């Protein structure tokens, strides 16, 4: 769901991977539309210029081990929401946040598309289990 910019929303800065993970658990994972823990969910979080979340949108829901998304599905809510930038977050139901080859490939494609559109792709975070809670593509140098 993309929250309207006119609706009240919590002011939450999400610049670090830990803040992104906390936002996922507090605002996204608790949503009724995401109550299928055995499926991958791909979500785009819209950011303003101060790196505050202004809304989020479920891009796709996949199977146990994959979820398909294209740059156009990720960038559409970012543009419609008049966001400065965005974070892409998805979960791995297996609990292992290690990115697959398709995860790495789509991250690079979305990064290329975002640059063309002058949108700031700040990170792609993969949510895992508590033992290894996340993988940050920004920290790993993928974007």
mmCIF file of C-alpha atoms in Angstrom:
data_model
loop_
_atom_site.group_PDB
_atom_site.id
_atom_site.type_symbol
_atom_site.label_atom_id
_atom_site.label_comp_id
_atom_site.label_asym_id
_atom_site.label_seq_id
_atom_site.Cartn_x
_atom_site.Cartn_y
_atom_site.Cartn_z
ATOM 1 C CA UNK A 1 0.000 0.000 0.000
ATOM 2 C CA UNK A 2 1.203 3.474 -0.721
ATOM 3 C CA UNK A 3 0.213 5.934 1.968
ATOM 4 C CA UNK A 4 -1.045 9.218 0.654
ATOM 5 C CA UNK A 5 1.241 12.112 1.455
ATOM 6 C CA UNK A 6 -1.783 13.836 2.984
ATOM 7 C CA UNK A 7 -2.373 11.037 5.513
ATOM 8 C CA UNK A 8 -0.599 11.210 8.861
ATOM 9 C CA UNK A 9 2.255 8.769 9.104
ATOM 10 C CA UNK A 10 5.039 8.201 11.605
ATOM 11 C CA UNK A 11 8.219 10.124 10.889
ATOM 12 C CA UNK A 12 10.751 7.341 10.636
ATOM 13 C CA UNK A 13 14.244 7.845 9.274
ATOM 14 C CA UNK A 14 15.495 4.769 7.464
ATOM 15 C CA UNK A 15 19.035 5.292 6.272
ATOM 16 C CA UNK A 16 20.864 2.368 7.881
ATOM 17 C CA UNK A 17 20.153 -1.332 7.291
ATOM 18 C CA UNK A 18 19.208 -1.728 10.972
ATOM 19 C CA UNK A 19 16.640 1.087 10.633
ATOM 20 C CA UNK A 20 15.302 -0.537 7.449
ATOM 21 C CA UNK A 21 14.956 -3.882 9.210
ATOM 22 C CA UNK A 22 13.180 -2.218 12.155
ATOM 23 C CA UNK A 23 10.782 -0.464 9.738
ATOM 24 C CA UNK A 24 10.032 -3.818 8.046
ATOM 25 C CA UNK A 25 9.169 -5.473 11.372
ATOM 26 C CA UNK A 26 7.206 -2.509 12.786
ATOM 27 C CA UNK A 27 5.246 -1.329 9.739
ATOM 28 C CA UNK A 28 5.327 -3.913 6.959
ATOM 29 C CA UNK A 29 5.492 -7.424 8.441
ATOM 30 C CA UNK A 30 2.544 -6.598 10.703
ATOM 31 C CA UNK A 31 0.305 -5.623 7.767
ATOM 32 C CA UNK A 32 -2.670 -7.940 7.138
ATOM 33 C CA UNK A 33 -1.652 -8.170 3.466
ATOM 34 C CA UNK A 34 1.664 -9.787 4.446
ATOM 35 C CA UNK A 35 0.505 -12.536 6.763
ATOM 36 C CA UNK A 36 1.938 -15.364 4.648
ATOM 37 C CA UNK A 37 5.366 -15.971 6.230
ATOM 38 C CA UNK A 38 6.142 -18.873 3.883
ATOM 39 C CA UNK A 39 6.189 -16.612 0.816
ATOM 40 C CA UNK A 40 8.623 -13.980 -0.385
ATOM 41 C CA UNK A 41 7.271 -10.423 -0.314
ATOM 42 C CA UNK A 42 8.931 -7.595 -2.238
ATOM 43 C CA UNK A 43 8.177 -4.132 -0.863
ATOM 44 C CA UNK A 44 9.317 -0.681 -1.931
ATOM 45 C CA UNK A 45 9.575 1.962 0.809
ATOM 46 C CA UNK A 46 9.253 5.553 -0.387
ATOM 47 C CA UNK A 47 11.606 8.171 1.072
ATOM 48 C CA UNK A 48 11.608 11.951 1.219
ATOM 49 C CA UNK A 49 14.780 14.046 0.979
ATOM 50 C CA UNK A 50 15.427 13.608 4.707
ATOM 51 C CA UNK A 51 15.414 9.791 4.313
ATOM 52 C CA UNK A 52 12.102 9.521 6.143
ATOM 53 C CA UNK A 53 9.618 6.856 5.111
ATOM 54 C CA UNK A 54 6.540 8.400 3.517
ATOM 55 C CA UNK A 55 4.844 5.133 2.588
ATOM 56 C CA UNK A 56 5.354 1.643 1.242
ATOM 57 C CA UNK A 57 3.954 -0.552 -1.500
ATOM 58 C CA UNK A 58 3.815 -4.338 -1.929
ATOM 59 C CA UNK A 59 5.411 -4.915 -5.343
ATOM 60 C CA UNK A 60 4.998 -8.679 -5.475
ATOM 61 C CA UNK A 61 4.335 -11.784 -3.467
ATOM 62 C CA UNK A 62 6.056 -14.901 -4.670
ATOM 63 C CA UNK A 63 6.646 -18.462 -3.621
ATOM 64 C CA UNK A 64 8.779 -20.025 -0.932
ATOM 65 C CA UNK A 65 12.043 -19.272 -2.729
ATOM 66 C CA UNK A 66 11.442 -16.581 -5.310
ATOM 67 C CA UNK A 67 9.464 -13.497 -6.159
ATOM 68 C CA UNK A 68 9.419 -11.775 -9.502
ATOM 69 C CA UNK A 69 9.616 -8.031 -9.929
ATOM 70 C CA UNK A 70 10.643 -5.729 -12.713
ATOM 71 C CA UNK A 71 12.072 -2.216 -12.417
ATOM 72 C CA UNK A 72 8.834 -0.690 -13.736
ATOM 73 C CA UNK A 73 6.800 -2.268 -10.874
ATOM 74 C CA UNK A 74 9.311 -0.968 -8.320
ATOM 75 C CA UNK A 75 9.618 2.545 -9.751
ATOM 76 C CA UNK A 76 5.910 3.131 -10.474
ATOM 77 C CA UNK A 77 4.896 3.711 -6.802
ATOM 78 C CA UNK A 78 8.041 5.786 -6.235
ATOM 79 C CA UNK A 79 7.076 8.129 -9.070
ATOM 80 C CA UNK A 80 3.355 8.191 -8.207
ATOM 81 C CA UNK A 81 4.212 8.892 -4.567
ATOM 82 C CA UNK A 82 6.455 11.817 -5.586
ATOM 83 C CA UNK A 83 9.269 10.267 -3.549
ATOM 84 C CA UNK A 84 12.884 11.433 -3.630
ATOM 85 C CA UNK A 85 14.171 7.916 -3.247
ATOM 86 C CA UNK A 86 13.373 4.416 -2.110
ATOM 87 C CA UNK A 87 14.501 1.248 -0.389
ATOM 88 C CA UNK A 88 13.660 -2.180 -1.761
ATOM 89 C CA UNK A 89 13.082 -4.805 0.938
ATOM 90 C CA UNK A 90 12.180 -8.454 0.609
ATOM 91 C CA UNK A 91 12.197 -11.460 2.881
ATOM 92 C CA UNK A 92 13.674 -14.915 2.500
ATOM 93 C CA UNK A 93 11.330 -17.374 4.264
ATOM 94 C CA UNK A 94 14.233 -19.826 4.603
ATOM 95 C CA UNK A 95 15.819 -17.393 7.081
ATOM 96 C CA UNK A 96 19.050 -17.137 5.063
ATOM 97 C CA UNK A 97 19.317 -13.577 3.719
ATOM 98 C CA UNK A 98 22.115 -14.396 1.272
ATOM 99 C CA UNK A 99 21.114 -12.911 -2.102
ATOM 100 C CA UNK A 100 20.516 -15.297 -4.971
ATOM 101 C CA UNK A 101 21.898 -14.637 -8.432
ATOM 102 C CA UNK A 102 18.455 -13.293 -9.526
ATOM 103 C CA UNK A 103 18.387 -11.018 -6.416
ATOM 104 C CA UNK A 104 21.724 -9.518 -7.431
ATOM 105 C CA UNK A 105 20.696 -9.167 -11.085
ATOM 106 C CA UNK A 106 17.398 -7.396 -10.362
ATOM 107 C CA UNK A 107 19.141 -5.104 -7.871
ATOM 108 C CA UNK A 108 21.550 -3.949 -10.584
ATOM 109 C CA UNK A 109 18.700 -3.513 -13.116
ATOM 110 C CA UNK A 110 16.651 -1.438 -10.662
ATOM 111 C CA UNK A 111 19.728 0.636 -9.801
ATOM 112 C CA UNK A 112 20.333 1.359 -13.496
ATOM 113 C CA UNK A 113 16.673 2.297 -14.069
ATOM 114 C CA UNK A 114 16.573 4.512 -10.970
ATOM 115 C CA UNK A 115 19.661 6.413 -12.126
ATOM 116 C CA UNK A 116 18.025 7.101 -15.486
ATOM 117 C CA UNK A 117 14.940 8.438 -13.667
ATOM 118 C CA UNK A 118 17.060 10.491 -11.193
ATOM 119 C CA UNK A 119 15.642 8.530 -8.252
ATOM 120 C CA UNK A 120 17.798 7.617 -5.264
ATOM 121 C CA UNK A 121 17.936 3.846 -4.704
ATOM 122 C CA UNK A 122 19.391 3.785 -1.212
ATOM 123 C CA UNK A 123 19.485 0.022 -0.549
ATOM 124 C CA UNK A 124 18.041 -3.409 -1.241
ATOM 125 C CA UNK A 125 17.644 -5.189 2.054
ATOM 126 C CA UNK A 126 16.943 -8.909 2.306
ATOM 127 C CA UNK A 127 15.327 -9.923 5.587
ATOM 128 C CA UNK A 128 16.418 -13.214 7.136
ATOM 129 C CA UNK A 129 16.019 -14.955 10.484
ATOM 130 C CA UNK A 130 17.165 -13.555 13.851
ATOM 131 C CA UNK A 131 20.547 -15.349 13.648
ATOM 132 C CA UNK A 132 21.396 -13.497 10.409
ATOM 133 C CA UNK A 133 18.758 -10.765 10.379
ATOM 134 C CA UNK A 134 19.486 -9.102 7.023
ATOM 135 C CA UNK A 135 21.730 -8.629 4.016
ATOM 136 C CA UNK A 136 22.318 -5.098 2.734
ATOM 137 C CA UNK A 137 23.197 -4.739 -0.949
ATOM 138 C CA UNK A 138 24.575 -1.256 -0.203
ATOM 139 C CA UNK A 139 26.919 -2.569 2.490
ATOM 140 C CA UNK A 140 28.018 -5.404 0.175
ATOM 141 C CA UNK A 141 28.825 -2.934 -2.617
ATOM 142 C CA UNK A 142 26.234 -4.294 -5.051
ATOM 143 C CA UNK A 143 24.724 -0.792 -5.354
#
